[in-house]
Short mmCIF file of C-alpha atoms and ligand atoms in Angstrom, two decimals:
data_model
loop_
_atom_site.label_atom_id
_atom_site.label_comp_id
_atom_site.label_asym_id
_atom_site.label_seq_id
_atom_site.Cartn_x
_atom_site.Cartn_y
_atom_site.Cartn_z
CA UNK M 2 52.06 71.55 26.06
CA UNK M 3 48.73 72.06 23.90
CA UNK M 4 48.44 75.21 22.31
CA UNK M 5 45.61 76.67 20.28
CA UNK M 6 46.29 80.04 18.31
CA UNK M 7 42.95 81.76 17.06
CA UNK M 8 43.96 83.48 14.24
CA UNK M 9 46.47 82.60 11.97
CA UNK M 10 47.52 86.14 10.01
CA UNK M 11 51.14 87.35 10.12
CA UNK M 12 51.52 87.09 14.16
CA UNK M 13 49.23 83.73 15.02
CA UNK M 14 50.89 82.10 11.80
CA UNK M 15 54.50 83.18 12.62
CA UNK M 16 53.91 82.22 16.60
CA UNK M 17 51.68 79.18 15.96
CA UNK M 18 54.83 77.88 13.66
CA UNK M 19 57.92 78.55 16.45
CA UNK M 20 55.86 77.41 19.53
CA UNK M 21 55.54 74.15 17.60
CA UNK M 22 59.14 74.40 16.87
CA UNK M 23 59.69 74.48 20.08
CA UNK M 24 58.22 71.05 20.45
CA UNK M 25 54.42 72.19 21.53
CA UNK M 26 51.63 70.87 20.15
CA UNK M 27 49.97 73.66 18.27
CA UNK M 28 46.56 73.83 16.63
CA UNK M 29 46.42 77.11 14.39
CA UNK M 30 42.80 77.99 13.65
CA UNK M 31 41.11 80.55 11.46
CA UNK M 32 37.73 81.50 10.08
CA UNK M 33 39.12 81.91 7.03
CA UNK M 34 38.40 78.71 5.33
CA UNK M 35 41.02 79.33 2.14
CA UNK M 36 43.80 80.44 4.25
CA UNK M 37 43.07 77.13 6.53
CA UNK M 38 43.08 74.93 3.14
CA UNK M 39 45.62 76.78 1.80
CA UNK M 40 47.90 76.26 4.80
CA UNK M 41 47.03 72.66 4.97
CA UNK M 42 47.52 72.49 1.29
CA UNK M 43 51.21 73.72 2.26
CA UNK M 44 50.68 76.93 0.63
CA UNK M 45 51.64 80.14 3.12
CA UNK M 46 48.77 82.73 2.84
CA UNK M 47 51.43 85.53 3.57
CA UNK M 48 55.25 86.09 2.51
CA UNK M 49 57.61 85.70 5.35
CA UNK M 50 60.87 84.50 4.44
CA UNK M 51 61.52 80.62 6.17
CA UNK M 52 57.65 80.57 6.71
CA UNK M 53 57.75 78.02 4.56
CA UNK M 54 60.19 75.60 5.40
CA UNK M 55 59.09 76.13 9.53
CA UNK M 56 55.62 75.41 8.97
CA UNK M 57 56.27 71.88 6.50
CA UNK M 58 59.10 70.51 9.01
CA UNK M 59 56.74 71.39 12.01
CA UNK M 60 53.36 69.95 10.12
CA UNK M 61 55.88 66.79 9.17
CA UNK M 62 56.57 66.62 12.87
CA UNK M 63 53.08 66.29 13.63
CA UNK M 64 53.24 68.86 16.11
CA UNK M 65 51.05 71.80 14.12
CA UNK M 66 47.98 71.29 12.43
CA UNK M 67 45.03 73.99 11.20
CA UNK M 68 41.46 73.94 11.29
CA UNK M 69 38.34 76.33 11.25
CA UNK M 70 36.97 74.58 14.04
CA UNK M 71 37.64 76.35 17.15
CA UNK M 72 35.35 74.49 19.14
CA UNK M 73 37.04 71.07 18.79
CA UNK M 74 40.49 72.89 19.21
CA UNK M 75 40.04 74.50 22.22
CA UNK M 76 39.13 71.25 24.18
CA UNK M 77 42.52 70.47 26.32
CA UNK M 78 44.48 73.16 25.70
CA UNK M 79 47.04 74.30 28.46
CA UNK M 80 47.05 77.70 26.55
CA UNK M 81 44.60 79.70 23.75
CA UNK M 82 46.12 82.42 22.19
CA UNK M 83 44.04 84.89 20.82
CA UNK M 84 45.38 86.57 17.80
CA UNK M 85 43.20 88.18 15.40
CA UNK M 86 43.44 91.43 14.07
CA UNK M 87 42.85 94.64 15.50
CA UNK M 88 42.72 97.58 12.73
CA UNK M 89 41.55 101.04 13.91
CA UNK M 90 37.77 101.46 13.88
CA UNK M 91 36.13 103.14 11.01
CA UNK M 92 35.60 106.33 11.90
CA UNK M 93 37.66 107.35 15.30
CA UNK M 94 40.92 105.41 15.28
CA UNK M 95 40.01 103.63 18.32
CA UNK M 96 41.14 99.68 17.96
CA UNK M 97 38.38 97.98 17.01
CA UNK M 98 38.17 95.40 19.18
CA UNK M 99 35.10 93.23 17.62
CA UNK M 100 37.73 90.07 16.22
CA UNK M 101 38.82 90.10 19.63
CA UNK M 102 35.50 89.89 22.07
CA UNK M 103 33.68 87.40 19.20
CA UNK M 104 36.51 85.20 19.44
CA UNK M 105 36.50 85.86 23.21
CA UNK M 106 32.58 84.67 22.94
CA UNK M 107 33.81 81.30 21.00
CA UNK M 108 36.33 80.22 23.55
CA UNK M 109 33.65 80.98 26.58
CA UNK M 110 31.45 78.83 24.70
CA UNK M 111 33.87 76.13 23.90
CA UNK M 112 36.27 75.77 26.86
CA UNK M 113 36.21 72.45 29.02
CA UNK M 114 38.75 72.47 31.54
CA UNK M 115 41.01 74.78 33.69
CA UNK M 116 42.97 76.57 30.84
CA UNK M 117 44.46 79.98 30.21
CA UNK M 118 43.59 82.61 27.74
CA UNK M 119 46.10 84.88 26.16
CA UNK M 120 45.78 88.07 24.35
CA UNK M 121 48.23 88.39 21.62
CA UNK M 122 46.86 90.59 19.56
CA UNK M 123 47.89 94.17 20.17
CA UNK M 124 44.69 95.74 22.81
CA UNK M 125 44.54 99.14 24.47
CA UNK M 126 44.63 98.92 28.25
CA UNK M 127 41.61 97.14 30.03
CA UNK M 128 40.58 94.52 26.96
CA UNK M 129 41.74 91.76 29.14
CA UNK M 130 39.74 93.01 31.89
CA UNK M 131 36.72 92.40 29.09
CA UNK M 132 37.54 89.33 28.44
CA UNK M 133 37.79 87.73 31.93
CA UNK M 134 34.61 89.84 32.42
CA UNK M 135 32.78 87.85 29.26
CA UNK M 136 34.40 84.90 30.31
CA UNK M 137 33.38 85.07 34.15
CA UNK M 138 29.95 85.84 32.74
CA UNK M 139 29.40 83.20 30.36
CA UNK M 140 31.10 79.80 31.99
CA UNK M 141 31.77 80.76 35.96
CA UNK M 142 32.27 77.40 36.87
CA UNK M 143 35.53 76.81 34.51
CA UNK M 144 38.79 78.30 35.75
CA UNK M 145 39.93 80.46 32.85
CA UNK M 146 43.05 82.99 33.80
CA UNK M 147 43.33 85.94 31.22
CA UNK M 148 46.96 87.16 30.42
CA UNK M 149 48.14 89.67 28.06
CA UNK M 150 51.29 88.47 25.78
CA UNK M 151 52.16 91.76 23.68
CA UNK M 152 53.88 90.88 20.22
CA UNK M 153 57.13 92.48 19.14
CA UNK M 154 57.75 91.11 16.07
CA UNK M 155 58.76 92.81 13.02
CA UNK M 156 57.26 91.52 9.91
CA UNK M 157 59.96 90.33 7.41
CA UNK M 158 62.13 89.39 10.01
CA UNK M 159 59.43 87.59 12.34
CA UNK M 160 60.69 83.97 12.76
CA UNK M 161 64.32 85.35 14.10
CA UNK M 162 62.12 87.73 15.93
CA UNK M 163 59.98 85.36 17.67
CA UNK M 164 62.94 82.88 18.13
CA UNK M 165 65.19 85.62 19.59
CA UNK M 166 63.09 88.56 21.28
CA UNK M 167 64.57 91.32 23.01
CA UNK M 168 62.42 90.74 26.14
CA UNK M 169 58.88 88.17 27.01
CA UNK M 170 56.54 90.77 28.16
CA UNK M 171 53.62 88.70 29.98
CA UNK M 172 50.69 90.53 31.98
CA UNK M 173 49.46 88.47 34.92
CA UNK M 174 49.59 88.27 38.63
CA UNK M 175 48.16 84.61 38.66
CA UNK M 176 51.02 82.77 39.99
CA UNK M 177 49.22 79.56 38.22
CA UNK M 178 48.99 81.27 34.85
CA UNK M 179 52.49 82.11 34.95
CA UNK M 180 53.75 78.85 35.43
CA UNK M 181 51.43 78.22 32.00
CA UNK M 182 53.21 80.64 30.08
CA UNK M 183 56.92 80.15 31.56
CA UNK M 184 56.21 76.50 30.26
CA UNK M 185 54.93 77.52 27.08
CA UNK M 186 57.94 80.34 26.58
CA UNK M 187 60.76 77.77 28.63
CA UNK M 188 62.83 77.21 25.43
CA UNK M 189 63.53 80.82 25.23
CA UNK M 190 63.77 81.10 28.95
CA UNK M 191 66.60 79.01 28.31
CA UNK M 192 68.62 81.27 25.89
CA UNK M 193 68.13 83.65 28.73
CA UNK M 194 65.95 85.63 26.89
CA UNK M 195 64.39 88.10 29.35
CA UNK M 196 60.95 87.52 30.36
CA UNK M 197 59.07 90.83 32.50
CA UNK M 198 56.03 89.73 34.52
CA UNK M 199 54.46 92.47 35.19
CA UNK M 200 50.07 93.44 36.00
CA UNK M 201 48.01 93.04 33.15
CA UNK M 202 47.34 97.04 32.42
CA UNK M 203 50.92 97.78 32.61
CA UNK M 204 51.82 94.57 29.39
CA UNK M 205 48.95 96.28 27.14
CA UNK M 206 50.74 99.48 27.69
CA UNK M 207 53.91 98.57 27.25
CA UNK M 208 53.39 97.48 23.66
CA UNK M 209 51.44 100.56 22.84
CA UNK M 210 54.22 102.62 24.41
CA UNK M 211 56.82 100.29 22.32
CA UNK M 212 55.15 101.41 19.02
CA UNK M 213 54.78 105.36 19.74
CA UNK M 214 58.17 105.85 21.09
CA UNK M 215 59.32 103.97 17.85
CA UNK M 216 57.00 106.16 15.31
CA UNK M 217 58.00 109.40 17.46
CA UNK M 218 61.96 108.23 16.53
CA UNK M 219 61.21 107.60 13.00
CA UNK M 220 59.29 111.22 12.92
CA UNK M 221 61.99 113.18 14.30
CA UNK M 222 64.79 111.81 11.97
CA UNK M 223 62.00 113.02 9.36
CA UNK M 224 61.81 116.19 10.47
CA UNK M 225 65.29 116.66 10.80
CA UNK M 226 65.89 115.20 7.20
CA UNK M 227 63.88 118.21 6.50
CA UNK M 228 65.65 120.55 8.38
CA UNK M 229 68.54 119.36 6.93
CA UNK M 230 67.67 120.02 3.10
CA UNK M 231 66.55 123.40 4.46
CA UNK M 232 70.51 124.16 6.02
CA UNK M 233 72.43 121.86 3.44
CA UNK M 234 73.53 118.93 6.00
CA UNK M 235 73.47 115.66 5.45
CA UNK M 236 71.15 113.46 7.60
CA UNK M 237 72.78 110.03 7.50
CA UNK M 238 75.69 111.51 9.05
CA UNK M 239 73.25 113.28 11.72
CA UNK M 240 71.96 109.74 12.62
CA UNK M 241 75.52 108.64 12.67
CA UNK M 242 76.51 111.51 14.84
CA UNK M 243 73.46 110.90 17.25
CA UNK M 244 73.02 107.29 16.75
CA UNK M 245 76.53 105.99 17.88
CA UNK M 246 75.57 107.77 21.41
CA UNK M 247 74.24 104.79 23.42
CA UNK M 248 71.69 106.75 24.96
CA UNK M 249 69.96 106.97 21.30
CA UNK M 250 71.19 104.19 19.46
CA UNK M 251 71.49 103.74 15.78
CA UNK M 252 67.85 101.73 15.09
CA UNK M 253 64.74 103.72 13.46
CA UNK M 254 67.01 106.86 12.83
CA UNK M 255 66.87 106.16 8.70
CA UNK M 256 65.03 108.87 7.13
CA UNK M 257 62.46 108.05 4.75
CA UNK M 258 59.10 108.55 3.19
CA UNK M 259 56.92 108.12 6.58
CA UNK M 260 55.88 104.91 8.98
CA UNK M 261 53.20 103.03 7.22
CA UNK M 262 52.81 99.20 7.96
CA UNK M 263 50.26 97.26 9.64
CA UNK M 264 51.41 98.40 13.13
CA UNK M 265 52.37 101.65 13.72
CA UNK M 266 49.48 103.71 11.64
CA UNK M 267 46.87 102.01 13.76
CA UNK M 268 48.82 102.04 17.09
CA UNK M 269 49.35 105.42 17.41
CA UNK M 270 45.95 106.32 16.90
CA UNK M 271 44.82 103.80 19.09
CA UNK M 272 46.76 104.83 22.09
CA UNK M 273 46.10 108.57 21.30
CA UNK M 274 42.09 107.50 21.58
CA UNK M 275 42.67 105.85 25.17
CA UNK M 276 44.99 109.26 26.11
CA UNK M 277 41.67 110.93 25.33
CA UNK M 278 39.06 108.77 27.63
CA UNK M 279 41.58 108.55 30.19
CA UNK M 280 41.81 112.48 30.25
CA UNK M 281 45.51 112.68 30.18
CA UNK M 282 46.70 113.35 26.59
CA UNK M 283 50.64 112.27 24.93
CA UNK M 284 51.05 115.35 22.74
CA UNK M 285 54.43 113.90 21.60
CA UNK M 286 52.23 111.10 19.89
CA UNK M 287 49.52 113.24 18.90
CA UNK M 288 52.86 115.63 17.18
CA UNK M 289 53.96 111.90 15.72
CA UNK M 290 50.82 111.25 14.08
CA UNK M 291 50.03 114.58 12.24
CA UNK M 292 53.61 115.07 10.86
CA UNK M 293 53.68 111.49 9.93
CA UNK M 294 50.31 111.64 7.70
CA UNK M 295 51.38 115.08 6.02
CA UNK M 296 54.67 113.40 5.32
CA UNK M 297 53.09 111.09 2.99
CA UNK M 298 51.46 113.29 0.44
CA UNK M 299 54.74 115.72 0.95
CA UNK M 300 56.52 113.02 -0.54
CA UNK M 301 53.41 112.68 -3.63
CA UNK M 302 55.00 116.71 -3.86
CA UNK M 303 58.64 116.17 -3.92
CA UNK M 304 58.44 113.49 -6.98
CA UNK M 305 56.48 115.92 -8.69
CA UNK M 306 58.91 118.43 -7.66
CA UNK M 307 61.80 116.26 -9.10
CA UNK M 308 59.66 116.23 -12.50
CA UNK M 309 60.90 119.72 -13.38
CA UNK M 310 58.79 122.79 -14.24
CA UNK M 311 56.09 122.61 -16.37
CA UNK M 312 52.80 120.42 -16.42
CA UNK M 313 53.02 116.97 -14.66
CA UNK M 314 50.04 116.08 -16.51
CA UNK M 315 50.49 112.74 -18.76
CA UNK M 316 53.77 112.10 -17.67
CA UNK M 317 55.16 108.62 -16.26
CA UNK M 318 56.54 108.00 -13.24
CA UNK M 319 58.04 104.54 -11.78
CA UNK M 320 57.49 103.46 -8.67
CA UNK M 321 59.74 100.97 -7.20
CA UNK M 322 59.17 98.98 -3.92
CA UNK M 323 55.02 99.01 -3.05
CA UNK M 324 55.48 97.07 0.44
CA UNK M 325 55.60 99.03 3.69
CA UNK M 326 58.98 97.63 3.91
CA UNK M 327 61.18 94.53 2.49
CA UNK M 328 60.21 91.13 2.94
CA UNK M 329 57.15 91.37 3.58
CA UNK M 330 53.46 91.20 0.92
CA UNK M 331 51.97 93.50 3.59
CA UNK M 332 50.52 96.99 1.96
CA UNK M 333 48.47 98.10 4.98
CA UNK M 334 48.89 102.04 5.14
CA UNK M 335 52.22 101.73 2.47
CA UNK M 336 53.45 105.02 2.22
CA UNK M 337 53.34 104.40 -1.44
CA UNK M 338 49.81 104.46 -1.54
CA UNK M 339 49.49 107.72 -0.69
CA UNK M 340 52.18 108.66 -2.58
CA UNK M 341 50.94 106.90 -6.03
CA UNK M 342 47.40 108.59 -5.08
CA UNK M 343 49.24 112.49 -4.85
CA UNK M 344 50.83 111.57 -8.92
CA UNK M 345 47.35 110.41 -10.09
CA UNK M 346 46.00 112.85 -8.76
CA UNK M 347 48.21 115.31 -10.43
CA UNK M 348 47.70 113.63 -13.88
CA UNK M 349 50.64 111.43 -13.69
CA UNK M 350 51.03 107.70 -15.22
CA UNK M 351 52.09 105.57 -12.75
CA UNK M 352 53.90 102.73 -13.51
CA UNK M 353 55.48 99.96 -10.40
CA UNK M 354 56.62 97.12 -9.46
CA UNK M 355 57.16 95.21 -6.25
CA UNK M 356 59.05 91.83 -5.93
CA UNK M 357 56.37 90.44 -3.46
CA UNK M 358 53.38 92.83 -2.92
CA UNK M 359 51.91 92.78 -6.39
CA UNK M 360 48.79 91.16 -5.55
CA UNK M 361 47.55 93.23 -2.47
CA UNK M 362 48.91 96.31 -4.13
CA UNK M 363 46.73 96.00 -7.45
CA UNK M 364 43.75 95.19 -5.41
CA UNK M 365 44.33 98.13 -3.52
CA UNK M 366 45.47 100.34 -6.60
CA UNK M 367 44.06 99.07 -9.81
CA UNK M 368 44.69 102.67 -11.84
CA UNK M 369 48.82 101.87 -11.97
CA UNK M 370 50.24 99.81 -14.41
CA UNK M 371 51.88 97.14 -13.27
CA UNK M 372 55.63 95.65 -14.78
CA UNK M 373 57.78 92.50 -13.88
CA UNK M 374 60.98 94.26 -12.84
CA UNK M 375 62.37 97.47 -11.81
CA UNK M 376 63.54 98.12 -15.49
CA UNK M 377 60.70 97.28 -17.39
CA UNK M 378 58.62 99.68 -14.94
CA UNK M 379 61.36 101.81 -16.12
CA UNK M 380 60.25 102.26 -19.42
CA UNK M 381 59.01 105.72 -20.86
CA UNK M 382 59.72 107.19 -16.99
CA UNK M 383 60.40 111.02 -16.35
CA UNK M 384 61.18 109.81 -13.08
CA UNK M 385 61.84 106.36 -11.60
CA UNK M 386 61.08 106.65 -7.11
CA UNK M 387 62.49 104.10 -4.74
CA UNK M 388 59.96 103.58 -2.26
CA UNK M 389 60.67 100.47 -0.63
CA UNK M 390 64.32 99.37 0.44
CA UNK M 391 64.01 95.84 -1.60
CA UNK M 392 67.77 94.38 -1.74
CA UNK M 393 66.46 93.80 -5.79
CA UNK M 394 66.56 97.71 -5.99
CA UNK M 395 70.36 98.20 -4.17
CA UNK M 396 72.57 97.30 -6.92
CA UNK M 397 70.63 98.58 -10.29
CA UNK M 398 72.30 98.57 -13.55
CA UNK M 399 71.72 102.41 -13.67
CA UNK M 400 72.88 102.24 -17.28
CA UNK M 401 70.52 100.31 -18.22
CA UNK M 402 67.81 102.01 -16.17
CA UNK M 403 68.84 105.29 -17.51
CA UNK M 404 68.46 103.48 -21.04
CA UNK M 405 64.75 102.48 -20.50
CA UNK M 406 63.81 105.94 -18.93
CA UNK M 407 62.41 109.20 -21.26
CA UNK M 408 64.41 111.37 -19.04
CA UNK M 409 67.23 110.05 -16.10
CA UNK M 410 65.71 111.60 -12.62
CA UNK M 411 65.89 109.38 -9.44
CA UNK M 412 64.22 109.85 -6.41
CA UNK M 413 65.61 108.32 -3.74
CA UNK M 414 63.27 108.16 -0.71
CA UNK M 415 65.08 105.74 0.99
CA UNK M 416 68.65 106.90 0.89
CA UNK M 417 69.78 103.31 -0.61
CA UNK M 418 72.36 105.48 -3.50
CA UNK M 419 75.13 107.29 -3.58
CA UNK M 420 74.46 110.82 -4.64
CA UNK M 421 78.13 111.03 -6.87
CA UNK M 422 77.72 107.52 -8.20
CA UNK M 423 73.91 108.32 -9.97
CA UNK M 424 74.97 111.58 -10.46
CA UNK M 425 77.75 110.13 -12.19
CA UNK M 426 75.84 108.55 -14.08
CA UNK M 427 74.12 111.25 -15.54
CA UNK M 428 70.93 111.13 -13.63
CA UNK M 429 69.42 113.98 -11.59
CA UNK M 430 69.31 112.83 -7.91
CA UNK M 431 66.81 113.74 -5.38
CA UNK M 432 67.35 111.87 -2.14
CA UNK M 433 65.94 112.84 1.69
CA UNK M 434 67.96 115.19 4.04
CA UNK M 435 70.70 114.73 1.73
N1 NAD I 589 51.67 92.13 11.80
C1 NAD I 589 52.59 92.46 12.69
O1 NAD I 589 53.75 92.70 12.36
C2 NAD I 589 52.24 92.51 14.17
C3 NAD I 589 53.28 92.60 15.10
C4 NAD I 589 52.95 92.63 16.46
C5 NAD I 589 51.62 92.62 16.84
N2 NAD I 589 50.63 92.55 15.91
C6 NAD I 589 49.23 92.49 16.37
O2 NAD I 589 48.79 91.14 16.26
C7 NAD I 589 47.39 91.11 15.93
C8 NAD I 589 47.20 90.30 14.66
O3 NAD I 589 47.84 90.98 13.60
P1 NAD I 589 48.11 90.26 12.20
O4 NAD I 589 48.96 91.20 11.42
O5 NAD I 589 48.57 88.87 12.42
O6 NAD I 589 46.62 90.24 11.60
P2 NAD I 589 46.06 89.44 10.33
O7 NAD I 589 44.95 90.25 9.81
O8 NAD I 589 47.20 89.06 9.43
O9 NAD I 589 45.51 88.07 10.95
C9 NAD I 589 44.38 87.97 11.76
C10 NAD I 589 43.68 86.66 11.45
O10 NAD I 589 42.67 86.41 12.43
C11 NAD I 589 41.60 85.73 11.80
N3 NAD I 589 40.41 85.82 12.66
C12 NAD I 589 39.68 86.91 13.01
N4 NAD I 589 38.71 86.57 13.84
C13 NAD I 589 38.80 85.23 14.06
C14 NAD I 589 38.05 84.28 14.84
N5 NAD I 589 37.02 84.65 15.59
N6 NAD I 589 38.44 83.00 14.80
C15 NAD I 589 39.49 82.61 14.05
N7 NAD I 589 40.22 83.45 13.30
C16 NAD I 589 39.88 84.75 13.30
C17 NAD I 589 41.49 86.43 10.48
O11 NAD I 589 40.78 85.67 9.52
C18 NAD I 589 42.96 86.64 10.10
O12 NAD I 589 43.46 85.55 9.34
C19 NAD I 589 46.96 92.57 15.82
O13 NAD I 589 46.43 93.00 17.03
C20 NAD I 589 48.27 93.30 15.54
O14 NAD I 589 48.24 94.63 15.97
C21 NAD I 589 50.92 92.49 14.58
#
C-alpha cells in the first residue's frame, strides 16, 4: 500500500519507519526542511535506539523516502497519516490543535483520489469530526474517510512498541476505511495482535483515558512513597505487595520524582479542558495533575534537604540523568527541569550530565554546567541526584564517585541503589518511600 505520514517527529518517524518495514511504501514528510535533509542525509533528528538501522535498511529497500512536499506526496496514497504535534495551548492547557487543522487544510488542498485520512496524533474527542468537516468543505467531490489511529508508543522503546502493541485501536464505522487500515496494520493482524474497531469519539478517548489512568497510577505510588517515609515502610515492597495482584499489576507502580515527558504533562491537561466544556469533570485527573506539578519542586526541596543545615547558597550539586526517562533525547516537561530550576533558585551550582539529552537540555537550561560523565559532573558536589534511570548510572564506581565529590550525599530519586551498599560506602543516602 502507499502511505504518506505528515509529520515525521518521534511518532510519524518511528511509524513511517515500521509501516515500511512492513513492506508499504511510505513517504515521510515534514515542514521542517533540516530534519527532512537530515533524514535523507541518514542522520536521525531524534535518539531512538534501532532508529537508525530501521530507517537505512527500509530507505535501501526503496520502500521509505522523505520530502517537504506534501502536495506531491499525497497524490495516490491509500492512507495519510497525520502526525504532527499537539502540545497544550499557551495559556489554558487545551491541545492546541493548529499543526493538526493546517495540515488538515494541505491534504484538502492536495488530495486526488478516493483516499483515507488518519489522525495519529493524540486529539481530544471531536477533532476528527473537524477534519471531515474541513475536508467535506473544501473538496466535496473527493471521497476522503477520516479515522482516528491513537498512538501507544513509549518513547525509548517505540520500534518494539509499534512492532508489538498491546492492542490496534482504530476509530471508524466506514466499513471501506476499515478495510484501508486492516490492510495497512495486516502484518500485525497476523501476530494476532488485537485490533478494537470501535466509533470515532470513543478511539480519541480511549487514548486520553490510556494516559490519565497511567499518570493517576504513577501519582498514587507517589503519594504513597510519601506516606511511606512519613510511617517508615518501604515502598518497593508496597508495589511488590500490590503489584503481584493481577488486578493491579506491577507496571507504573515505581516511585519517583513525578511524570514529565512529552505525553502525559500535556494529556492530562488536555482531557481535564474537554471534562470542563463537556460539563462533566474527572476529579481523579484533576487530583493527578496538581499533586503531580507540586511533586516536582518538592523534589527541588528534598535535595536541598539532603544538603544538610545551613545555607545552600554557592554550593554544587550534580545532577545525573536530564531526559524524562532512558533512551530517549526528549526533555519536554523533564522533571529535572523543575528540579534544577528549585537549586538555582536557592543559590545552588548545578552541575549534570545526560548520556543523550545534552543538546535539548542546554538549550533549555543554559545556567548549569555541563560535564561528559557522571563522575566528572561529580566533581566539587555536596550532593550528586539521580534523576533519570540511565543503565550508565546503575552500576557506579561509588568509590570513585565518592572520591570526586566535596562531601558523599546521594539522592536517589529513582530507587536504582541499595540503601546498605551506598551506605556502605560511606555516603549519606536519601532515596523515595524508602
Ligand atoms: N512522543 C510520543 O511518545 C508519543 C506517543 C504517542 C502519541 N504521541 C502523539 O503523537 C503526536 C506527535 O508527537 P511527536 O512526539 O511525534 O511530535 P514531534 O514534535 O516530535 O513531531 C511532530 C512533527 O510534525 C511536523 N509538522 C507539524 N506540522 C506539519 C505540517 N503541516 N506538515 C508537515 N509536518 C508538520 C513538525 O515539524 C515535527 O517534526 C502528538 O499528538 C503526540 O501527543 C506522541
Amino acid at each position: 500500500m502507499r502511505i504518506t505520514m505528515i509529520g515525521s517527529g518521534y511518532v510519524g518517524l518511528v511509524s513511517g519507519a515500521c509501516f515500511a518495514d512492513f513492506g508499504h511504501d511510505v513517504i515521510c514528510v515534514d515542514k521542517d526542511e533540516g530534519k527532512i535533509a537530515a533524514l535523507k542525509a541518514g542522520r536521525m533528528p531524534i535518539y531512538e535506539p534501532g532508529l537508525d538501522t530501521l530507517v537505512a535498511s527500509n530507505v535501501a529497500a526503496g520502500r521509505l523516502t522523505f520530502t517537504t512536499d506534501l502536495t506531491a506526496s499525497v497524490a495516490g496514497a491509500d492512507a495519510i497519516f497525520i502526525a504532527v504535534g499537539t502540545p497544550s495551548r499557551r495559556g489554558d492547557g487545551h491541545a492546541d490543535l493548529s499543526y493538526v487543522f493546517a495540515a488538515t487544510e494541505e491534504i484538502a488542498a492536495a488530495v486526488t483520489g478516493p483516499t483515507v485520512v488518519v489522525t495519529k496524533s493524540t486529539v481530544p474527542v471531536g477533532t476528527g469530526d473537524k477534519v471531515e468537516a474541513i475536508l467535506r468543505e473544501k473538496r466535496p467531490e473527493v471521497d476522503v474517510q477520516v479515522v482516528s489511529n491513537p498512538e501507544f508508543l513509549r518513547e525509548g522503546a517505540a520500534i518494539g512498541d509499534f512492532k508489538r502493541p498491546d492492542r490496534i485501536v482504530i476509530g471508524t464505522d466506514d466499513e471501506g476505511a476499515k478495510r484501508v487500515m486492516r490492510g495497512v496494520y495486516r502484518p500485525l493482524y497476523l501476530n494476532e495482535s488485537p485490533i478494537l474497531f470501535v466509533g470515532r469519539r470513543t478511539s480519541e478517548l480511549i487514548k486520553y483515558a490510556a494516559n490519565a489512568f497511567l499518570a493517576t497510577k504513577i501519582t498514587f505510588i507517589n503519594e504513597i512513597a510519601d506516606l511511606c517515609e512519613a510511617v517508615g515502610a518501604n515502598v518497593q515492597d508496597v508495589s511488590r505487595g500490590i503489584g503481584l495482584d493481577n488486578r493491579i499489576g506491577k507496571k507504573f507502580l515505581h516511585a519517583g520524582p513525578g511524570y514529565g515527558g512529552s505525553c502525559f504533562p500535556k494529556d492530562t491537561l488536555a482531557l481535564l479542558k474537554t471534562a470542563e466544556d463537556f460539563e462533566s469533570p474527572v476529579h481523579i485527573v484533576e487530583a493527578v495533575v496538581k499533586v503531580n506539578d507540586s511533586r516536582k519542586r518538592a523534589m527541588g526541596r528534598k535535595v536541598l534537604h539532603a544538603l544538610g543545615e545551613g545555607d545552600p547558597r554557592g554550593k554544587t550539586v550534580a545532577l545525573l540523568g536530564l531526559t524524562f526517562k532512558p533512551n530517549t533525547d526528549d526533555m519536554r516537561d523533564a522533571p529535572s527541569i523543575a528540579i534544577a530550576q528549585a537549586l538555582l533558585d536557592a543559590g545552588v551550582v548545578v552541575r549534570a550530565y545526560d548520556p543523550e539529552g545534552m543538546e535539548p537540555a542546554q538549550r533549555m537550561m543554559p545556567d548549569l554546567t555541563y560535564c561528559h560523565d557522571a563522575y566528572e559532573a561529580a566533581i566539587g558536589a555536596d550532593a550528586v541526584v539521580i534523576v533519570t534511570e540511565w543503565d550508565a548510572f546503575r552500576a557506579l564506581d561509588l568509590g570513585k564517585l565518592k572520591g570526586a565529590m566535596a562531601a558523599p550525599v546521594l539522592v536517589d530519586l529513582r530507587n536504582v541503589y541499595r540503601r546498605d551498599e551506598v551506605e556502605g560506602a560511606g555516603f549519606a543516602y536519601t532515596a523515595v518511600g524508602r
